[in-house]
């Protein structure tokens, strides 16, 4: 089975993407072939594989980002569909497409799944400097999620007013752009000095979860790998 619709991905215009305000982002539909989306959704990792990540202190007084978390590592037991999909993501064509879109010559990835229950949120934040950006695949549909429950990643515009390690609230921003999530949507964004984003508190019934799979985009190169290692050792509790 083919998973990524490379024609749609490669049709994204780098010039338009890189010029998007308040920072580069795109919220395309159906970057996964419809049948592939359904197969991946039906074979998402089980909740019992996830690690609880709740009430973890964050820098700058920001509220915790509460969720269940699964980091990909070699040997992780996954369905055939997810192993094949990860094979496409680590292949040359996906890397070339992302490099072209964000405007860099080389890139590396790591992967994780987040499942978020009722009452949890992702407070406004800028990603750490070790990250170039993210490609978030959303795996909820109208069959298991109601738009009124929330779950959209919100692109926030502070017009350069806030320090990255401060703790502004959603209402403190000049502009908020919600990205649609239901039904085979994804969000690509590139980090810069004011790439604020978050997820407002979720209000869903018990037993429902916001489910996303995230490709973390990292700058490739020996110096950046060294900086990443130093960052993790210093701030691993965050």
PDB file of N, CA and C in Angstrom, residues 23 63-67 114 116-117 119-125 136 138 140 145 149-156 170 173 177-179 181 187 189 196-203 210-212 214:
ATOM      1  N   UNK A  23       4.269  32.883  10.817  1.00  0.00           N
ATOM      2  CA  UNK A  23       5.468  32.094  10.530  1.00  0.00           C
ATOM      3  C   UNK A  23       5.047  30.991   9.574  1.00  0.00           C
ATOM      4  N   UNK A  63       2.008  26.260  31.635  1.00  0.00           N
ATOM      5  CA  UNK A  63       1.234  25.139  32.156  1.00  0.00           C
ATOM      6  C   UNK A  63       1.710  23.831  31.547  1.00  0.00           C
ATOM      7  N   UNK A  64       1.583  22.722  32.288  1.00  0.00           N
ATOM      8  CA  UNK A  64       2.009  21.421  31.741  1.00  0.00           C
ATOM      9  C   UNK A  64       1.248  21.063  30.468  1.00  0.00           C
ATOM     10  N   UNK A  65       1.926  20.300  29.601  1.00  0.00           N
ATOM     11  CA  UNK A  65       1.304  19.761  28.393  1.00  0.00           C
ATOM     12  C   UNK A  65       0.925  18.311  28.688  1.00  0.00           C
ATOM     13  N   UNK A  66      -0.285  18.113  29.187  1.00  0.00           N
ATOM     14  CA  UNK A  66      -0.704  16.798  29.664  1.00  0.00           C
ATOM     15  C   UNK A  66      -1.195  15.937  28.509  1.00  0.00           C
ATOM     16  N   UNK A  67      -0.682  14.701  28.452  1.00  0.00           N
ATOM     17  CA  UNK A  67      -1.075  13.770  27.387  1.00  0.00           C
ATOM     18  C   UNK A  67      -0.461  12.404  27.658  1.00  0.00           C
ATOM     19  N   UNK A 114       0.803  11.289  20.308  1.00  0.00           N
ATOM     20  CA  UNK A 114       0.208  11.914  21.485  1.00  0.00           C
ATOM     21  C   UNK A 114      -1.281  11.580  21.503  1.00  0.00           C
ATOM     22  N   UNK A 116      -4.618  12.665  23.852  1.00  0.00           N
ATOM     23  CA  UNK A 116      -4.950  13.660  24.863  1.00  0.00           C
ATOM     24  C   UNK A 116      -6.392  13.494  25.325  1.00  0.00           C
ATOM     25  N   UNK A 117      -6.623  13.344  26.639  1.00  0.00           N
ATOM     26  CA  UNK A 117      -7.973  13.165  27.167  1.00  0.00           C
ATOM     27  C   UNK A 117      -8.650  14.483  27.536  1.00  0.00           C
ATOM     28  N   UNK A 119     -10.108  17.723  29.296  1.00  0.00           N
ATOM     29  CA  UNK A 119      -9.579  18.666  30.259  1.00  0.00           C
ATOM     30  C   UNK A 119      -8.141  19.071  30.049  1.00  0.00           C
ATOM     31  N   UNK A 120      -7.440  18.412  29.144  1.00  0.00           N
ATOM     32  CA  UNK A 120      -6.013  18.689  28.934  1.00  0.00           C
ATOM     33  C   UNK A 120      -5.828  19.700  27.799  1.00  0.00           C
ATOM     34  N   UNK A 121      -4.670  20.325  27.796  1.00  0.00           N
ATOM     35  CA  UNK A 121      -4.380  21.344  26.798  1.00  0.00           C
ATOM     36  C   UNK A 121      -2.886  21.380  26.531  1.00  0.00           C
ATOM     37  N   UNK A 122      -2.521  22.125  25.499  1.00  0.00           N
ATOM     38  CA  UNK A 122      -1.118  22.447  25.224  1.00  0.00           C
ATOM     39  C   UNK A 122      -1.010  23.959  25.332  1.00  0.00           C
ATOM     40  N   UNK A 123      -0.424  24.448  26.416  1.00  0.00           N
ATOM     41  CA  UNK A 123      -0.356  25.890  26.636  1.00  0.00           C
ATOM     42  C   UNK A 123       0.481  26.554  25.549  1.00  0.00           C
ATOM     43  N   UNK A 124       0.227  27.832  25.261  1.00  0.00           N
ATOM     44  CA  UNK A 124       1.010  28.519  24.234  1.00  0.00           C
ATOM     45  C   UNK A 124       2.511  28.423  24.511  1.00  0.00           C
ATOM     46  N   UNK A 125       3.256  28.066  23.467  1.00  0.00           N
ATOM     47  CA  UNK A 125       4.694  27.885  23.625  1.00  0.00           C
ATOM     48  C   UNK A 125       5.376  27.997  22.272  1.00  0.00           C
ATOM     49  N   UNK A 136       2.388  17.438  11.789  1.00  0.00           N
ATOM     50  CA  UNK A 136       1.419  16.769  12.654  1.00  0.00           C
ATOM     51  C   UNK A 136       0.334  16.132  11.797  1.00  0.00           C
ATOM     52  N   UNK A 138      -3.269  14.322  11.989  1.00  0.00           N
ATOM     53  CA  UNK A 138      -4.411  14.181  12.891  1.00  0.00           C
ATOM     54  C   UNK A 138      -5.192  12.920  12.529  1.00  0.00           C
ATOM     55  N   UNK A 140      -8.298  11.891  14.189  1.00  0.00           N
ATOM     56  CA  UNK A 140      -9.701  11.854  14.582  1.00  0.00           C
ATOM     57  C   UNK A 140     -10.576  12.152  13.369  1.00  0.00           C
ATOM     58  N   UNK A 145     -15.111  11.998  16.975  1.00  0.00           N
ATOM     59  CA  UNK A 145     -14.780  13.305  17.535  1.00  0.00           C
ATOM     60  C   UNK A 145     -15.758  14.354  17.042  1.00  0.00           C
ATOM     61  N   UNK A 149     -15.573  19.786  20.656  1.00  0.00           N
ATOM     62  CA  UNK A 149     -14.715  19.350  21.763  1.00  0.00           C
ATOM     63  C   UNK A 149     -13.329  19.982  21.709  1.00  0.00           C
ATOM     64  N   UNK A 150     -12.986  20.625  20.597  1.00  0.00           N
ATOM     65  CA  UNK A 150     -11.672  21.244  20.470  1.00  0.00           C
ATOM     66  C   UNK A 150     -10.665  20.294  19.838  1.00  0.00           C
ATOM     67  N   UNK A 151      -9.389  20.562  20.101  1.00  0.00           N
ATOM     68  CA  UNK A 151      -8.322  19.716  19.583  1.00  0.00           C
ATOM     69  C   UNK A 151      -7.525  20.327  18.444  1.00  0.00           C
ATOM     70  N   UNK A 152      -7.950  21.499  17.958  1.00  0.00           N
ATOM     71  CA  UNK A 152      -7.212  22.136  16.878  1.00  0.00           C
ATOM     72  C   UNK A 152      -5.896  22.715  17.404  1.00  0.00           C
ATOM     73  N   UNK A 153      -4.842  22.553  16.634  1.00  0.00           N
ATOM     74  CA  UNK A 153      -3.613  23.285  16.913  1.00  0.00           C
ATOM     75  C   UNK A 153      -3.842  24.737  16.502  1.00  0.00           C
ATOM     76  N   UNK A 154      -3.533  25.661  17.409  1.00  0.00           N
ATOM     77  CA  UNK A 154      -3.784  27.079  17.160  1.00  0.00           C
ATOM     78  C   UNK A 154      -2.461  27.784  16.882  1.00  0.00           C
ATOM     79  N   UNK A 155      -2.364  28.386  15.710  1.00  0.00           N
ATOM     80  CA  UNK A 155      -1.216  29.212  15.340  1.00  0.00           C
ATOM     81  C   UNK A 155      -1.434  30.591  15.951  1.00  0.00           C
ATOM     82  N   UNK A 156      -0.460  31.075  16.719  1.00  0.00           N
ATOM     83  CA  UNK A 156      -0.629  32.298  17.498  1.00  0.00           C
ATOM     84  C   UNK A 156       0.354  33.374  17.051  1.00  0.00           C
ATOM     85  N   UNK A 170      -3.761  32.277  25.878  1.00  0.00           N
ATOM     86  CA  UNK A 170      -4.281  32.356  24.517  1.00  0.00           C
ATOM     87  C   UNK A 170      -4.848  33.737  24.209  1.00  0.00           C
ATOM     88  N   UNK A 173      -2.722  36.998  22.770  1.00  0.00           N
ATOM     89  CA  UNK A 173      -2.156  37.113  21.433  1.00  0.00           C
ATOM     90  C   UNK A 173      -3.015  38.004  20.542  1.00  0.00           C
ATOM     91  N   UNK A 177      -5.080  31.496  14.801  1.00  0.00           N
ATOM     92  CA  UNK A 177      -5.549  30.809  13.603  1.00  0.00           C
ATOM     93  C   UNK A 177      -5.682  29.330  13.939  1.00  0.00           C
ATOM     94  N   UNK A 178      -6.905  28.814  13.954  1.00  0.00           N
ATOM     95  CA  UNK A 178      -7.142  27.416  14.279  1.00  0.00           C
ATOM     96  C   UNK A 178      -7.017  26.564  13.020  1.00  0.00           C
ATOM     97  N   UNK A 179      -6.319  25.445  13.133  1.00  0.00           N
ATOM     98  CA  UNK A 179      -6.118  24.559  11.989  1.00  0.00           C
ATOM     99  C   UNK A 179      -7.137  23.423  12.046  1.00  0.00           C
ATOM    100  N   UNK A 181      -8.773  19.851  11.823  1.00  0.00           N
ATOM    101  CA  UNK A 181      -8.095  18.589  12.124  1.00  0.00           C
ATOM    102  C   UNK A 181      -8.845  17.353  11.650  1.00  0.00           C
ATOM    103  N   UNK A 187      -0.762  19.270   9.663  1.00  0.00           N
ATOM    104  CA  UNK A 187      -0.250  20.621   9.837  1.00  0.00           C
ATOM    105  C   UNK A 187       1.271  20.567   9.794  1.00  0.00           C
ATOM    106  N   UNK A 189       4.612  23.081  10.144  1.00  0.00           N
ATOM    107  CA  UNK A 189       5.061  24.426  10.465  1.00  0.00           C
ATOM    108  C   UNK A 189       6.549  24.418  10.769  1.00  0.00           C
ATOM    109  N   UNK A 196       4.747  30.747  18.111  1.00  0.00           N
ATOM    110  CA  UNK A 196       3.856  30.354  19.204  1.00  0.00           C
ATOM    111  C   UNK A 196       2.705  29.504  18.674  1.00  0.00           C
ATOM    112  N   UNK A 197       2.368  28.453  19.415  1.00  0.00           N
ATOM    113  CA  UNK A 197       1.227  27.618  19.064  1.00  0.00           C
ATOM    114  C   UNK A 197       0.766  26.878  20.321  1.00  0.00           C
ATOM    115  N   UNK A 198      -0.405  26.276  20.250  1.00  0.00           N
ATOM    116  CA  UNK A 198      -0.932  25.544  21.394  1.00  0.00           C
ATOM    117  C   UNK A 198      -2.237  24.857  21.037  1.00  0.00           C
ATOM    118  N   UNK A 199      -2.818  24.186  22.021  1.00  0.00           N
ATOM    119  CA  UNK A 199      -4.120  23.531  21.880  1.00  0.00           C
ATOM    120  C   UNK A 199      -4.962  23.929  23.089  1.00  0.00           C
ATOM    121  N   UNK A 200      -6.094  24.547  22.845  1.00  0.00           N
ATOM    122  CA  UNK A 200      -6.958  24.971  23.945  1.00  0.00           C
ATOM    123  C   UNK A 200      -7.476  23.754  24.715  1.00  0.00           C
ATOM    124  N   UNK A 201      -7.909  23.950  25.977  1.00  0.00           N
ATOM    125  CA  UNK A 201      -8.401  22.817  26.768  1.00  0.00           C
ATOM    126  C   UNK A 201      -9.476  22.023  26.038  1.00  0.00           C
ATOM    127  N   UNK A 202      -9.298  20.722  26.029  1.00  0.00           N
ATOM    128  CA  UNK A 202     -10.212  19.821  25.331  1.00  0.00           C
ATOM    129  C   UNK A 202     -11.418  19.517  26.226  1.00  0.00           C
ATOM    130  N   UNK A 203     -12.588  19.490  25.626  1.00  0.00           N
ATOM    131  CA  UNK A 203     -13.824  19.180  26.344  1.00  0.00           C
ATOM    132  C   UNK A 203     -14.523  18.044  25.612  1.00  0.00           C
ATOM    133  N   UNK A 210      -7.993  12.814  21.808  1.00  0.00           N
ATOM    134  CA  UNK A 210      -7.417  13.485  20.636  1.00  0.00           C
ATOM    135  C   UNK A 210      -6.157  12.709  20.253  1.00  0.00           C
ATOM    136  N   UNK A 211      -6.076  12.248  19.000  1.00  0.00           N
ATOM    137  CA  UNK A 211      -4.972  11.385  18.583  1.00  0.00           C
ATOM    138  C   UNK A 211      -4.201  12.019  17.438  1.00  0.00           C
ATOM    139  N   UNK A 212      -2.892  12.206  17.664  1.00  0.00           N
ATOM    140  CA  UNK A 212      -2.033  12.766  16.625  1.00  0.00           C
ATOM    141  C   UNK A 212      -0.748  11.963  16.552  1.00  0.00           C
ATOM    142  N   UNK A 214       3.211  12.770  15.225  1.00  0.00           N
ATOM    143  CA  UNK A 214       4.028  13.937  14.937  1.00  0.00           C
ATOM    144  C   UNK A 214       5.386  13.529  14.390  1.00  0.00           C
TER     145      UNK A 214
END
